[in-house]
Short mmCIF file of C-alpha atoms in Angstrom, two decimals:
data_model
loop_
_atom_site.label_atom_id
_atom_site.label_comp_id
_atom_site.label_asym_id
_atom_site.label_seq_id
_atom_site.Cartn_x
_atom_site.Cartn_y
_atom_site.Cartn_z
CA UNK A 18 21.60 20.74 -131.38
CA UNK A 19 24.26 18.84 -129.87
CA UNK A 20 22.94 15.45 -128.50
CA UNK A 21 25.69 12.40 -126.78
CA UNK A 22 25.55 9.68 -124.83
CA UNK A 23 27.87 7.91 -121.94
CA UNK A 24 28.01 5.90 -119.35
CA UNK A 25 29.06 5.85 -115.82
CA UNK A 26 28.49 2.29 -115.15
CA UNK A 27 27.53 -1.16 -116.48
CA UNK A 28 30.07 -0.24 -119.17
CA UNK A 29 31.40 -3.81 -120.13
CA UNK A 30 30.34 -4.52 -116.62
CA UNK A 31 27.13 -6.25 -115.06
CA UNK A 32 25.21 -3.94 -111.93
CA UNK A 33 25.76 -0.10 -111.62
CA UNK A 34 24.04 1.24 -114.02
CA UNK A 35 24.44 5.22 -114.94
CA UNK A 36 24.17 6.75 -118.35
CA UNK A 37 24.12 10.52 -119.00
CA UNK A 38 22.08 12.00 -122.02
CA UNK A 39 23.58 15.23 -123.09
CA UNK A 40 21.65 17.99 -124.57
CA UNK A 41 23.52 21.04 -125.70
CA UNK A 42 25.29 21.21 -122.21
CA UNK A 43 21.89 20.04 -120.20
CA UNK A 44 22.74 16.70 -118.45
CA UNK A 45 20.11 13.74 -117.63
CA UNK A 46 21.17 10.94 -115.56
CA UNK A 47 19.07 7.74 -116.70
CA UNK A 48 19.68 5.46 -113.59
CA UNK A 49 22.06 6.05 -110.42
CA UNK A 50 22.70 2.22 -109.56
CA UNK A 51 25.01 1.40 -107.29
CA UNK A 52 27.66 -1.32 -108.10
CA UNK A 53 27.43 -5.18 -106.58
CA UNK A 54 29.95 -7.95 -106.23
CA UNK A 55 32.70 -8.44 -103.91
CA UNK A 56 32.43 -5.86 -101.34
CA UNK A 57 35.81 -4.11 -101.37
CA UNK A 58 35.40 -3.94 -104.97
CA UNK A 59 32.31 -2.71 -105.09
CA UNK A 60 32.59 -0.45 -101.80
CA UNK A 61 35.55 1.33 -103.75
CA UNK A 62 33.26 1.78 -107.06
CA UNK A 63 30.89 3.46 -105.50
CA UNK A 64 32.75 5.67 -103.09
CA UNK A 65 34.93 7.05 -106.45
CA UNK A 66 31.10 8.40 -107.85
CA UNK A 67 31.38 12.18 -108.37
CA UNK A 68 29.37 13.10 -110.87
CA UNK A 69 29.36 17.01 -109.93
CA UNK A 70 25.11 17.06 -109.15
CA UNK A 71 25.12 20.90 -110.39
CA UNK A 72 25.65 19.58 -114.21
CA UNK A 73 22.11 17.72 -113.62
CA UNK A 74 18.88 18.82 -115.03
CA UNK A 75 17.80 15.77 -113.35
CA UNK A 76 17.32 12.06 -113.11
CA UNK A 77 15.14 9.21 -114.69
CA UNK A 78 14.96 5.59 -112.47
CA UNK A 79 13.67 2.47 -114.95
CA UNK A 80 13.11 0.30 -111.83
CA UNK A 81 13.81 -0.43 -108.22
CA UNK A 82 16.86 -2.72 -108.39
CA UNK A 83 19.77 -1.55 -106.18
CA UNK A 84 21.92 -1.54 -109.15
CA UNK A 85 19.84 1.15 -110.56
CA UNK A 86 18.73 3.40 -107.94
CA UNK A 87 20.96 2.62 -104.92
CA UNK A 88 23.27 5.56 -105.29
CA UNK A 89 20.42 7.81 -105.54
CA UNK A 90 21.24 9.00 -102.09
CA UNK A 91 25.07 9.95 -102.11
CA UNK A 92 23.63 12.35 -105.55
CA UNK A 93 21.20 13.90 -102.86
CA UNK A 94 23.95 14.12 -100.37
CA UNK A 95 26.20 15.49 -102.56
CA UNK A 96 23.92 18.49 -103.73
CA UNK A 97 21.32 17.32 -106.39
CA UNK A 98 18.25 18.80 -105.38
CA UNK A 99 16.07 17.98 -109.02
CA UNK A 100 13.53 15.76 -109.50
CA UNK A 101 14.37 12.51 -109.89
CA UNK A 102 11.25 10.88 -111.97
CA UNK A 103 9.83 6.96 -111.76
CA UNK A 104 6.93 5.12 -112.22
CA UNK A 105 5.21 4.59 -108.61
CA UNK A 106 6.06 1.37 -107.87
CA UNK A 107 9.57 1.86 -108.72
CA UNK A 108 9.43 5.00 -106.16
CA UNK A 109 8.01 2.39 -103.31
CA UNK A 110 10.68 -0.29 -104.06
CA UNK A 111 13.45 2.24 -104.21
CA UNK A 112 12.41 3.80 -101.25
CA UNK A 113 12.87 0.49 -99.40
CA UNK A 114 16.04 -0.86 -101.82
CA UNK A 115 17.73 2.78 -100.66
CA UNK A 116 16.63 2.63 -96.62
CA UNK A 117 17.52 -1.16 -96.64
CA UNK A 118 21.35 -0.19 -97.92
CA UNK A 119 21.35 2.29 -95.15
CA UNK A 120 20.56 0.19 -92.23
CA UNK A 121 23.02 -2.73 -93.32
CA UNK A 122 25.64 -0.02 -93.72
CA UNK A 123 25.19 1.63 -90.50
CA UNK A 124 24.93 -2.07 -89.17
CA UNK A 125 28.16 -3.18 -91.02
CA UNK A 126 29.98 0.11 -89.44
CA UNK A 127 28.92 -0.80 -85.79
CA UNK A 128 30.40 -4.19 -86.33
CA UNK A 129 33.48 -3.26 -88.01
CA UNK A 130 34.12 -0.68 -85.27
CA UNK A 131 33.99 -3.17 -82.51
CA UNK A 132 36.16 -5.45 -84.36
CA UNK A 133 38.89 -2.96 -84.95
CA UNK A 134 38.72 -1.95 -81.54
CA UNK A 135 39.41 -5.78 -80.58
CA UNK A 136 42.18 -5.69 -82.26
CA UNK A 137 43.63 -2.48 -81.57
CA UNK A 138 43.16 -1.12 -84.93
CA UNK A 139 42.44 2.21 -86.32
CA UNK A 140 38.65 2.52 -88.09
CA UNK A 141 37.94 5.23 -90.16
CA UNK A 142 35.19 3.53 -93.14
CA UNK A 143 31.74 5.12 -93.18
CA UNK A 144 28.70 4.70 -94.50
CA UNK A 145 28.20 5.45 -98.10
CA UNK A 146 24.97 7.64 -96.98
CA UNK A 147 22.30 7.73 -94.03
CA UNK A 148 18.61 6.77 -93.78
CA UNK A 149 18.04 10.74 -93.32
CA UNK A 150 20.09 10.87 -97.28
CA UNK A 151 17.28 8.06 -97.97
CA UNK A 152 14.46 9.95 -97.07
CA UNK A 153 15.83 13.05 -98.99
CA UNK A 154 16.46 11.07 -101.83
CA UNK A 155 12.39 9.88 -102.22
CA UNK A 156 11.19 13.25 -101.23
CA UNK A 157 12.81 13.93 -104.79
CA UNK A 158 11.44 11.43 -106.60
CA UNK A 159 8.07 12.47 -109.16
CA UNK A 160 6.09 9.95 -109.97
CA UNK A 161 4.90 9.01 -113.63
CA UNK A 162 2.73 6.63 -114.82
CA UNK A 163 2.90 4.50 -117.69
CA UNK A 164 1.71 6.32 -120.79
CA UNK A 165 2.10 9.90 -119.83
CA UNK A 166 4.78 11.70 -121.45
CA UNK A 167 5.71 14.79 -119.36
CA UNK A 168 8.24 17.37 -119.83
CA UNK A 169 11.70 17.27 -117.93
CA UNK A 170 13.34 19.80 -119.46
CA UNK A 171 13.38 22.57 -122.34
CA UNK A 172 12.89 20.45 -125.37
CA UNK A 173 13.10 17.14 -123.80
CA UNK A 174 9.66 14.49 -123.56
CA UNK A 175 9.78 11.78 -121.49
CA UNK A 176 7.63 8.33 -121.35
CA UNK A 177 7.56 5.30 -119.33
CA UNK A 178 6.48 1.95 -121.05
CA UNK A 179 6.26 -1.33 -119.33
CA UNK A 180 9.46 -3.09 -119.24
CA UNK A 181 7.93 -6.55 -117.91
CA UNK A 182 11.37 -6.56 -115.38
CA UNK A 183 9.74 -6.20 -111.70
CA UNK A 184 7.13 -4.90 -110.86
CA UNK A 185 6.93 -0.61 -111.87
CA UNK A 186 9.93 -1.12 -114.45
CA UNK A 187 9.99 1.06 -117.36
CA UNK A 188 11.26 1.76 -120.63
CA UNK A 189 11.96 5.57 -120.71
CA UNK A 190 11.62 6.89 -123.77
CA UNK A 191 12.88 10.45 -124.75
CA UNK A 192 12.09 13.10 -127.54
CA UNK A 193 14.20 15.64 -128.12
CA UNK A 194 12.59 18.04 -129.97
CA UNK A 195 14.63 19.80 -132.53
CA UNK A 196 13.57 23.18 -134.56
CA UNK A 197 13.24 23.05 -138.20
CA UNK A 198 14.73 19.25 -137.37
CA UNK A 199 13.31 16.19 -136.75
CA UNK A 200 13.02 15.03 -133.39
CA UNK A 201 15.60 12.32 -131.84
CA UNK A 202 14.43 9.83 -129.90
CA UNK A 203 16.53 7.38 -127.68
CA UNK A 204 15.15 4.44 -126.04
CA UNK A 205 16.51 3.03 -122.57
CA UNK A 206 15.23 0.10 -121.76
CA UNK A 207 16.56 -0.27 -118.27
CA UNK A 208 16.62 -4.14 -117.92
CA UNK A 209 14.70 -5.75 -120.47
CA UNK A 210 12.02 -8.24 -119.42
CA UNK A 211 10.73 -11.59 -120.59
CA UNK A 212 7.33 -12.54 -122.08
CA UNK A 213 4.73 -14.67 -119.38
CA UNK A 214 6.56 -13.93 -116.27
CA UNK A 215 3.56 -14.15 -113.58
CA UNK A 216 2.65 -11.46 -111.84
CA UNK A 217 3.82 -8.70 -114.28
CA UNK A 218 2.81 -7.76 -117.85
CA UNK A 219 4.96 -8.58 -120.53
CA UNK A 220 7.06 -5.86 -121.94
CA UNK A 221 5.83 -2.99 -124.40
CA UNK A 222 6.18 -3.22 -127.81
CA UNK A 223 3.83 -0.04 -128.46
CA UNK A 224 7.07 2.26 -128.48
CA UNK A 225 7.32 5.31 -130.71
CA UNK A 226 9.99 3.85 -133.06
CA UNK A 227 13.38 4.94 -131.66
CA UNK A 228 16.53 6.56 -133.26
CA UNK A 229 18.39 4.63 -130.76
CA UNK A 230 18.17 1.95 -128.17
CA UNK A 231 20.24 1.40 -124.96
CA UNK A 232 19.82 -2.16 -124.22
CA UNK A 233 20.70 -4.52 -121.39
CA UNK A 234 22.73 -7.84 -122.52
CA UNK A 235 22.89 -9.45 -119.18
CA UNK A 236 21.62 -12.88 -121.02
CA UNK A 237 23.54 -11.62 -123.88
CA UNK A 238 25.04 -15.28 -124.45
CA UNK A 239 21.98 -17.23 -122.85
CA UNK A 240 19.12 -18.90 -123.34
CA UNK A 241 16.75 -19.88 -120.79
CA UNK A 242 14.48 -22.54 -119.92
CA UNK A 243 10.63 -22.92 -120.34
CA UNK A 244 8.96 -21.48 -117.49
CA UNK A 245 6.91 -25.11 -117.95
CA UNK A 246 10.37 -26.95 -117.35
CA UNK A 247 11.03 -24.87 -114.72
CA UNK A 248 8.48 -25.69 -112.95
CA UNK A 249 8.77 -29.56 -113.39
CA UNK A 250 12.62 -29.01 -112.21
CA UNK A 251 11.39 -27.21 -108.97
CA UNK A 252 8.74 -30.15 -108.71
CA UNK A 253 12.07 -32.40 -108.18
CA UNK A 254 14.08 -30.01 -106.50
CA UNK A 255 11.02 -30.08 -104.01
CA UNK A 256 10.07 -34.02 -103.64
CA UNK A 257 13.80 -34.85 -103.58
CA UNK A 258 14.37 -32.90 -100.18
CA UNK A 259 10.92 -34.22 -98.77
CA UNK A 260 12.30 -37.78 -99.97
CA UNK A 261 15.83 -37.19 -98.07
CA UNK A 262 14.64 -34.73 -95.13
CA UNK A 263 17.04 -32.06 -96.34
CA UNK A 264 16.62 -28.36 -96.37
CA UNK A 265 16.01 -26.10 -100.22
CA UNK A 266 18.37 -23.36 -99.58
CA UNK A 267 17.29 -20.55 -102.19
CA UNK A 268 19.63 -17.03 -102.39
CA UNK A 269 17.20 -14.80 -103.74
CA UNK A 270 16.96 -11.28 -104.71
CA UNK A 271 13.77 -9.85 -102.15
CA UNK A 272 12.16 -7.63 -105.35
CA UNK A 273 10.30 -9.60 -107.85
CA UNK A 274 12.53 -13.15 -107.24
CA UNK A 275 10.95 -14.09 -103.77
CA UNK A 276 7.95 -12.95 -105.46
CA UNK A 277 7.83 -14.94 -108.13
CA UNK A 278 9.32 -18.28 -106.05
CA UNK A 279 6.33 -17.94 -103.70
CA UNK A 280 3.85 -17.52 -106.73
CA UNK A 281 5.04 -20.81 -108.52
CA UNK A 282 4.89 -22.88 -104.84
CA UNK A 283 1.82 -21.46 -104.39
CA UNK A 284 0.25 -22.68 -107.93
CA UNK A 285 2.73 -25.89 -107.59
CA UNK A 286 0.78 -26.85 -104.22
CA UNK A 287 -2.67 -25.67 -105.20
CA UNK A 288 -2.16 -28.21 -107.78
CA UNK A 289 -1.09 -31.11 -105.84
CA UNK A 290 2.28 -31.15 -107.80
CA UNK A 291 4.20 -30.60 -104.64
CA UNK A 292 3.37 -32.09 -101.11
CA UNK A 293 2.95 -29.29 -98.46
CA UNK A 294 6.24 -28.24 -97.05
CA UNK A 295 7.07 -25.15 -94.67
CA UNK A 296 8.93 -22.08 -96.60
CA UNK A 297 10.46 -19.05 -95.25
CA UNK A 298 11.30 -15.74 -96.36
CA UNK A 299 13.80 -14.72 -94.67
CA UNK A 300 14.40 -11.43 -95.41
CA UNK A 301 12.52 -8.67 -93.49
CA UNK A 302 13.05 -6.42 -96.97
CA UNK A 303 11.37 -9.60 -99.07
CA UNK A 304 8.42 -9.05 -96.35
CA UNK A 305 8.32 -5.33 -96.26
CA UNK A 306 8.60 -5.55 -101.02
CA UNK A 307 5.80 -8.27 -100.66
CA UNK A 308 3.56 -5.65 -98.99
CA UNK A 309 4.45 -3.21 -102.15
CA UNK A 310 3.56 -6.00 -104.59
CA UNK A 311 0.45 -5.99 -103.20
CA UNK A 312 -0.62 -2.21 -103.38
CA UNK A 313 0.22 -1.75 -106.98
CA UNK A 314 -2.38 -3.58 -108.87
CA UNK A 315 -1.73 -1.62 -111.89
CA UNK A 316 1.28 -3.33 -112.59
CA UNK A 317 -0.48 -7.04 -112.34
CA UNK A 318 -1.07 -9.16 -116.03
CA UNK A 319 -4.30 -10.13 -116.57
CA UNK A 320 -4.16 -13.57 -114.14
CA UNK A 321 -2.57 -12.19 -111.04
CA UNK A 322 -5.57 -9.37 -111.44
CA UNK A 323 -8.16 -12.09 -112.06
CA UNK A 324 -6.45 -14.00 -108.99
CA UNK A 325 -6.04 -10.97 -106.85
CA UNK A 326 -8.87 -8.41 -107.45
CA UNK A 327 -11.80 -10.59 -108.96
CA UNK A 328 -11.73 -14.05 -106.51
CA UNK A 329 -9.65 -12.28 -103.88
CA UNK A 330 -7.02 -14.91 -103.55
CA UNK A 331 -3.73 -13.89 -102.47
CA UNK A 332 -1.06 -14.88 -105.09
CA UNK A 333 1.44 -13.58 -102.37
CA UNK A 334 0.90 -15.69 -99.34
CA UNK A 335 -0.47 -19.11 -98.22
CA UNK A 336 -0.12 -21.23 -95.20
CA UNK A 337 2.66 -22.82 -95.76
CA UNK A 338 4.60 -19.53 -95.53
CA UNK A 339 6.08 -17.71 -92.80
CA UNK A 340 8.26 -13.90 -93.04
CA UNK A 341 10.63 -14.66 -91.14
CA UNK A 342 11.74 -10.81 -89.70
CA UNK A 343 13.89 -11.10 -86.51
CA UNK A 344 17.47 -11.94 -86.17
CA UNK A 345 16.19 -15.06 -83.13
CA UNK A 346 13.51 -16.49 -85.53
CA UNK A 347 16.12 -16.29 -88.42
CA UNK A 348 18.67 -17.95 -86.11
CA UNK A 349 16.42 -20.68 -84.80
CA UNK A 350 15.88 -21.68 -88.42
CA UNK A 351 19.58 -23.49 -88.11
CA UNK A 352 17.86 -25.78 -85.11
CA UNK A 353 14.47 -26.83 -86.99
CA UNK A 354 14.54 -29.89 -89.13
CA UNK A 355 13.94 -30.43 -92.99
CA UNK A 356 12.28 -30.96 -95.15
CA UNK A 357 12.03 -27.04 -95.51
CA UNK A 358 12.54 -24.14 -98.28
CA UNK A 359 14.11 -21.19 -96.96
CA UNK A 360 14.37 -18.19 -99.24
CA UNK A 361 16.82 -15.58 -98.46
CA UNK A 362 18.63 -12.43 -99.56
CA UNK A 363 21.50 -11.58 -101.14
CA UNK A 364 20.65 -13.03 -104.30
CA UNK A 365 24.40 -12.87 -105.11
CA UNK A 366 25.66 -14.25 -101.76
CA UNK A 367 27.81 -11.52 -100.44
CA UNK A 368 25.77 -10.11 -97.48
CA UNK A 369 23.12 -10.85 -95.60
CA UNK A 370 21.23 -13.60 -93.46
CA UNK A 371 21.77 -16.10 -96.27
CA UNK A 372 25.27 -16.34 -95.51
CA UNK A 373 24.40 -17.74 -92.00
CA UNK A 374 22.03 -20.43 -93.80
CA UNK A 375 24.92 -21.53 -96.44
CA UNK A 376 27.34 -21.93 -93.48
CA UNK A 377 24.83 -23.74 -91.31
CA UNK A 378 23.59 -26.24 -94.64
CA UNK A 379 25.88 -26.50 -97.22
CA UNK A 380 28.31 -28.97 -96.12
CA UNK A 381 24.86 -31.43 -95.12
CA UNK A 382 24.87 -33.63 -98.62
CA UNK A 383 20.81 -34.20 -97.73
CA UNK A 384 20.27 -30.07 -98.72
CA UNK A 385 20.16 -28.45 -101.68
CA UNK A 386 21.34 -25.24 -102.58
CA UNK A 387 19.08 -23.80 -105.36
CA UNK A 388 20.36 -20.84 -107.56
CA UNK A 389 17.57 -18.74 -109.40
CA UNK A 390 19.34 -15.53 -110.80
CA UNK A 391 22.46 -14.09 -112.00
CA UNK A 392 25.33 -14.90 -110.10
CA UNK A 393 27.99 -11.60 -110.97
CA UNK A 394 31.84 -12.79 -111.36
CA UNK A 395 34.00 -13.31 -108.19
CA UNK A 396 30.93 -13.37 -106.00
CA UNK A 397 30.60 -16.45 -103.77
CA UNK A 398 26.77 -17.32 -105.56
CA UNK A 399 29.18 -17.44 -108.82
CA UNK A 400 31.67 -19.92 -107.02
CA UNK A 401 29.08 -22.12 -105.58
CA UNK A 402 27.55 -22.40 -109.03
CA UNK A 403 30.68 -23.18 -110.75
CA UNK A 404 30.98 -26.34 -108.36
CA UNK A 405 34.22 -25.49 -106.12
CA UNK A 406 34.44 -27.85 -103.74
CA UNK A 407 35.12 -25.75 -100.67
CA UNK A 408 33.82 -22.05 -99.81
CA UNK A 409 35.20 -19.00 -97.68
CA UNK A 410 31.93 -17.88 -95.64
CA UNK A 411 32.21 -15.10 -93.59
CA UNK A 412 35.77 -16.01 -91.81
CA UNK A 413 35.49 -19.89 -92.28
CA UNK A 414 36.19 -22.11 -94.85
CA UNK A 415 33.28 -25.10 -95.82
CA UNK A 416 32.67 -27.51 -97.62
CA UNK A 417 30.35 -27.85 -100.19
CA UNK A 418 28.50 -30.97 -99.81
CA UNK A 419 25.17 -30.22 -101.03
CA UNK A 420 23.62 -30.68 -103.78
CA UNK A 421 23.86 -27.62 -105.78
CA UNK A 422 21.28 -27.36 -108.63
CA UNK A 423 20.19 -23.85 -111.24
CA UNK A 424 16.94 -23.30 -112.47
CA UNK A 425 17.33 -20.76 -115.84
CA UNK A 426 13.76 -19.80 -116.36
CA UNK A 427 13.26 -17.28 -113.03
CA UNK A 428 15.36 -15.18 -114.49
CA UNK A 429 13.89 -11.47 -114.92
CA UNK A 430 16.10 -10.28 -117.75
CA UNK A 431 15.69 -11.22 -121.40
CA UNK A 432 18.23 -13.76 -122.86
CA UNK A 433 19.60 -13.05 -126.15
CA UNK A 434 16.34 -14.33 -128.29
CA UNK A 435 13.97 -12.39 -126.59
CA UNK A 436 15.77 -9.48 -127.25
CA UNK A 437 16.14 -10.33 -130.33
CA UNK A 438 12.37 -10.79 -130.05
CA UNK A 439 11.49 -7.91 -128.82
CA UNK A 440 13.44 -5.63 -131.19
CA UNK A 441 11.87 -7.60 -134.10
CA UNK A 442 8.48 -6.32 -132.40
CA UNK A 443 8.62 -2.79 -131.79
CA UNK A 444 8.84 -0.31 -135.11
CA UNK A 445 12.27 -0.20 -136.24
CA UNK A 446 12.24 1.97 -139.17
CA UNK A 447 14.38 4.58 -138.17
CA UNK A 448 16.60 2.84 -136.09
CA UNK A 449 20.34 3.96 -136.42
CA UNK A 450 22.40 2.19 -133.58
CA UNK A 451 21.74 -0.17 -130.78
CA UNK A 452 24.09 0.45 -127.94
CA UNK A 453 24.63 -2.35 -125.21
CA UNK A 454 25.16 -1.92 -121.80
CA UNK A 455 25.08 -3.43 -118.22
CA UNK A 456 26.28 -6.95 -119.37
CA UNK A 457 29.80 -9.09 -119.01
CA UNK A 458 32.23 -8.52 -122.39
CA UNK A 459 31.50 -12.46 -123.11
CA UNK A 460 27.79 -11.83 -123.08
CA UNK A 461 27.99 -8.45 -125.19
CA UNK A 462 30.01 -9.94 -127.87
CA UNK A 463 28.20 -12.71 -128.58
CA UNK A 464 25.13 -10.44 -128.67
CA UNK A 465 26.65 -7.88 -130.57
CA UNK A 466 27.07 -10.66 -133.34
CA UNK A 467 23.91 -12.54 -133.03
CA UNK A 468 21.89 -9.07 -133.94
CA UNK A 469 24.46 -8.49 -136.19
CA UNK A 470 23.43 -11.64 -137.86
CA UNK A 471 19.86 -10.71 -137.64
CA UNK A 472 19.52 -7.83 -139.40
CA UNK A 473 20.68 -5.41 -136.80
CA UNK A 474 23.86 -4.24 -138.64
CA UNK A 475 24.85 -0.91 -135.85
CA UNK A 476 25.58 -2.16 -132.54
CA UNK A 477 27.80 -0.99 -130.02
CA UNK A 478 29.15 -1.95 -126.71
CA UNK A 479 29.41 0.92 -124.70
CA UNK A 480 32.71 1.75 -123.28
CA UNK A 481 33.91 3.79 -120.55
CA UNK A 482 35.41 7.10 -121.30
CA UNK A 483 33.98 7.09 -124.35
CA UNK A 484 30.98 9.66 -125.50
CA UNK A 485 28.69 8.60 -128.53
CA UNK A 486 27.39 11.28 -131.12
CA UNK A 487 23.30 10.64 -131.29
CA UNK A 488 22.87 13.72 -133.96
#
């Protein structure tokens, strides 16, 4: 039986995930993620997908993050009419990741139109897909719950473990059963998660032990903080803008970041550690994933449950917290005075309402602008991070005179001892070849060494064009 493996994104590369599994001429997509970053860039990327849909036996989603299910649609759109399998919360969240794309495409269109007419310019870019593409996308989608392996094809078993990423991300882990052989198995991990994040449990380590592993190396060069240092830096991220008056300006991804931040300021203020302040989420998705959070109580760890089922507290809202949904509430943000926290999406700073709140604060030296998460190369999150002095923002130029501060530990993805961690958990023993994906070539290398170091002696960074023998 003829078994290989490539990729179709997050080769070398961070966001845009797609891997095919080939089984003598059957094709499974794991992921359909579209690519983020600079929007030309990325626009381009995902226009040139063309994976011909007829080759598919069908598709597997690990989780709800745009750069894993957001091309989902164009497939659909293109012809693909298999199932397309997830765990249930990852078929909520990518419901409202895919429909969210939609609208700020069809929004971007209707503004880019105008502005070419203006001008006197021709305008021929469309939307990569439509909310009708969306809704034909999730009518595809069968859910599978944790623990269940189901058949998606002749020969081919299929599980979903916990992945302790967001909430409803999996581990899919596939058999292939081989006659008069023994079976492969190959273990995606989708992005890895970390150990004691709130809200979800920590990831499986119950795993059939795998042949081999596709792994994320996002944090493939990084270590993050303790989430108990975290916390005492947001304690004097907090009190420092009460003390000066000044505004916490937070780009935040709307799944499981804005989660987590209103979790922590939640417990932070329960405890007296931080004075009451207002926060906003500003970010009708943020709102509208919120609400999913809160219907899938079989993805909770054991304290949100305790918190959320048993005492019927709401680890997801308190009354210092206002959704912020409507373009005029957004915009009268600008005209209310600190001390505030507003939490907005993009995460990466390349779209969105927080662009209008970096413009509107970051050149006011009494704010703070507050990174939680991966920042991808080129993006303007990256360059604010890396301390340039002066930022393009939509079509002006500012400067940066805020205080611009990074908190490591909200970070969702494992950093390069967890994963080390991890692997040292799960059963090993017939482990042939780890093969890394969806991380920077910086990040890769150093992990490829590091497990190299630790016993792991078969890794490889996947590359594009290339197709890897799993027989």
């Amino acid at each position: 039986m003829a078994i290989s493996l490539y990729s179709l994104g997050a080769a070398q590369e961070v966001t845009g995930s797609k891997h095919i599994l080939e089984i003598d001429g059957r094709s499974y997509m794991i992921d359909c993620g579209a690519f983020q970053g600079k929007r030309k860039e990325s626009d381009d990327k995902n226009r040139n997908f063309d994976y011909p849909p007829d080759k598919l036996e069908s598709v597997i989603i690990t989780h709800g993050h745009f750069d894993h299910c957001g091309l989902l649609p164009v497939l659909v759109k293109k012809g693909f009419n298999g199932n397309i399998y997830s765990t249930p919360a990852t078929r909520d969240l990518a419901s409202l990741v895919m429909m969210d794309s939609a609208r700020i495409q069809a929004r971007d269109a209707e503004y880019l139109r105008k502005q070419a007419k203006k001008k006197g310019e021709k305008f021929n870019w469309t939307p990569l897909y439509t909310e009708e593409d969306c809704v034909r996308a999730a009518n595809q989608i069968v859910t599978v719950s944790y623990n269940r392996p189901i058949y998606i094809g002749p020969d081919i078993q299929m599980e979903f473990f916990d992945a302790g990423h967001i909430l409803g991300s999996s581990f899919a882990n596939l058999t292939v059963k081989q006659h008069g052989k023994d079976d492969v198995r190959i273990l995606f991990t989708g992005d890895l998660g970390r150990k004691e994040k709130p809200i979800v449990r920590n990831p499986a380590t119950n795993v059939p032990a795998p042949d081999y592993i596709v792994v994320e190396s996002t944090y493939g060069n990084r270590k993050h903080e303790s989430t108990d240092l975290a916390l005492r830096e947001l304690v004097s991220v907090v009190r420092d803008a009460v003390d000066k008056g000044g505004k916490i300006i937070i780009p935040s991804f709307a799944i499981e970041r804005t989660q987590e931040l209103i979790y922590f300021l939640h417990l932070l203020v329960d405890k007296k550690k931080i004075p009451s302040i207002p926060i906003y989420v500003d970010s009708p998705m943020a709102s509208n994933a919120t609400s999913i959070f809160r219907v899938h109580p079989e993805c909770y760890d054991a304290t949100v449950t305790e918190a959320f089922l048993k005492h019927h507290k709401n680890p997801f809202g308190f009354g210092d917290l206002t959704f912020v949904t409507s373009v005029e509430e957004s915009k009268l943000l600008n005209d209310k005075d600190g001390p505030m926290i507003i939490i907005s999406a993009d995460g990466m700073c390349e779209a969105g309402r927080i662009l209008h709140h970096l413009a509107n604060n970051i050149s006011d030296e009494n704010n703070t602008i507050l990174i939680v998460g991966y920042m991808a190369e080129n993006t303007l999150g990256r360059k604010i991070l890396e301390g340039e002095k002066e930022v393009h923002i939509m079509d002006n130029w500012y400067k940066v005179n805020a205080q611009v501060r990074k908190i490591n530990a909200f970070s969702a993805h494992a950093d390069y001892t967890e994963t080390l961690e991890w692997l040292n958990e799960i059963d090993t023993s017939r482990l042939k070849k780890i093969f890394l994906v969806h991380g920077e070539k910086d990040a890769q290398e150093f992990l490829e060494n590091y497990l190299k170091e630790n016993g792991f002696k078969d890794v490889q960074i996947t590359k594009y064009g290339e197709t890897y023998d799993l027989t």
